[in-house]
PDB file of C-alpha atoms in Angstrom:
ATOM      1  CA  MET Q   1     186.379 144.173 166.180  1.00 95.00           C
ATOM      2  CA  LYS Q   2     186.019 145.695 162.718  1.00 95.00           C
ATOM      3  CA  ALA Q   3     188.668 143.314 161.384  1.00 96.00           C
ATOM      4  CA  LEU Q   4     186.751 140.310 162.721  1.00 97.00           C
ATOM      5  CA  ILE Q   5     183.531 141.483 161.089  1.00 97.00           C
ATOM      6  CA  ALA Q   6     185.366 142.135 157.818  1.00 97.00           C
ATOM      7  CA  PHE Q   7     186.923 138.658 157.963  1.00 98.00           C
ATOM      8  CA  ILE Q   8     183.518 137.034 158.519  1.00 98.00           C
ATOM      9  CA  VAL Q   9     181.965 139.014 155.661  1.00 98.00           C
ATOM     10  CA  MET Q  10     184.862 138.053 153.389  1.00 98.00           C
ATOM     11  CA  ALA Q  11     184.494 134.371 154.328  1.00 98.00           C
ATOM     12  CA  VAL Q  12     180.764 134.436 153.610  1.00 98.00           C
ATOM     13  CA  GLY Q  13     181.434 136.123 150.260  1.00 98.00           C
ATOM     14  CA  ILE Q  14     184.010 133.509 149.285  1.00 98.00           C
ATOM     15  CA  LEU Q  15     181.673 130.662 150.268  1.00 97.00           C
ATOM     16  CA  ALA Q  16     178.882 132.219 148.198  1.00 97.00           C
ATOM     17  CA  LEU Q  17     181.162 132.482 145.159  1.00 97.00           C
ATOM     18  CA  ILE Q  18     182.262 128.857 145.560  1.00 97.00           C
ATOM     19  CA  GLU Q  19     178.629 127.718 145.721  1.00 97.00           C
ATOM     20  CA  ILE Q  20     177.741 129.730 142.614  1.00 97.00           C
ATOM     21  CA  ASN Q  21     180.716 128.231 140.774  1.00 96.00           C
ATOM     22  CA  GLU Q  22     179.688 124.688 141.733  1.00 95.00           C
ATOM     23  CA  ARG Q  23     176.138 125.274 140.506  1.00 94.00           C
ATOM     24  CA  ILE Q  24     177.416 126.629 137.188  1.00 93.00           C
ATOM     25  CA  LYS Q  25     179.693 123.591 136.771  1.00 92.00           C
ATOM     26  CA  ALA Q  26     176.846 121.191 137.546  1.00 90.00           C
ATOM     27  CA  LYS Q  27     174.551 122.922 135.075  1.00 89.00           C
ATOM     28  CA  LYS Q  28     177.247 122.928 132.389  1.00 87.00           C
ATOM     29  CA  SER Q  29     178.076 119.246 132.850  1.00 86.00           C
ATOM     30  CA  LYS Q  30     174.377 118.354 132.707  1.00 82.00           C
ATOM     31  CA  VAL Q  31     173.985 120.212 129.413  1.00 79.00           C
ATOM     32  CA  GLU Q  32     177.138 118.606 127.973  1.00 77.00           C
ATOM     33  CA  SER Q  33     176.015 115.121 128.984  1.00 76.00           C
ATOM     34  CA  GLN Q  34     172.678 115.685 127.262  1.00 73.00           C
ATOM     35  CA  LYS Q  35     174.502 116.837 124.128  1.00 68.00           C
ATOM     36  CA  SER Q  36     176.741 113.784 124.097  1.00 65.00           C
ATOM     37  CA  ASN Q  37     173.723 111.494 124.485  1.00 60.00           C
ATOM     38  CA  GLU Q  38     171.979 113.206 121.579  1.00 61.00           C
ATOM     39  CA  ASP Q  39     175.053 112.894 119.348  1.00 55.00           C
ATOM     40  CA  CYS Q  40     175.375 109.184 120.055  1.00 56.00           C
ATOM     41  CA  PRO Q  41     173.717 106.817 117.578  1.00 55.00           C
ATOM     42  CA  LYS Q  42     170.976 104.733 119.135  1.00 54.00           C
ATOM     43  CA  GLU Q  43     171.915 101.405 117.555  1.00 56.00           C
ATOM     44  CA  LYS Q  44     175.459 100.102 117.309  1.00 51.00           C
ATOM     45  CA  SER Q  45     176.678  97.165 115.293  1.00 55.00           C
ATOM     46  CA  GLU Q  46     178.561  94.378 117.055  1.00 54.00           C
ATOM     47  CA  THR Q  47     181.871  95.457 115.519  1.00 52.00           C
ATOM     48  CA  GLU Q  48     181.744  99.040 116.844  1.00 55.00           C
ATOM     49  CA  ASN Q  49     183.113 100.068 120.211  1.00 56.00           C
ATOM     50  CA  CYS Q  50     180.260 100.912 122.568  1.00 57.00           C
ATOM     51  CA  SER Q  51     182.420 102.899 124.990  1.00 56.00           C
ATOM     52  CA  ASP Q  52     182.499 105.845 122.569  1.00 57.00           C
ATOM     53  CA  CYS Q  53     178.961 106.914 123.477  1.00 58.00           C
ATOM     54  CA  SER Q  54     178.761 105.732 127.084  1.00 57.00           C
ATOM     55  CA  LEU Q  55     176.848 102.628 126.067  1.00 55.00           C
ATOM     56  CA  ILE Q  56     179.239 100.203 127.722  1.00 56.00           C
ATOM     57  CA  GLU Q  57     176.483  99.032 130.103  1.00 56.00           C
ATOM     58  CA  ILE Q  58     174.351  97.992 127.142  1.00 57.00           C
ATOM     59  CA  CYS Q  59     177.245  96.187 125.490  1.00 57.00           C
ATOM     60  CA  GLU Q  60     178.064  94.261 128.655  1.00 55.00           C
ATOM     61  CA  LYS Q  61     174.467  93.097 129.021  1.00 54.00           C
ATOM     62  CA  LYS Q  62     174.225  91.974 125.383  1.00 52.00           C
ATOM     63  CA  PRO Q  63     174.239  88.150 125.208  1.00 55.00           C
ATOM     64  CA  THR Q  64     177.050  86.681 123.142  1.00 56.00           C
ATOM     65  CA  ALA Q  65     176.355  83.870 120.723  1.00 56.00           C
ATOM     66  CA  GLU Q  66     178.490  80.829 121.428  1.00 54.00           C
ATOM     67  CA  PRO Q  67     179.147  78.391 118.540  1.00 53.00           C
TER      68      PRO Q  67
END
């Protein structure tokens, strides 16, 4: 009976540690994504690659001039 209780306590402890780790990862990725958005220049020329700063959606929506 003691072994069963110890196993349950151990399982709960492991699940708690996993949850804490996931929260730390989510917080860290949120901070890093904000940093990358701040480092990215707001306006890009047509010759630059927009995928560098996660602006590919803006580049795809930009109308192209046809001659």
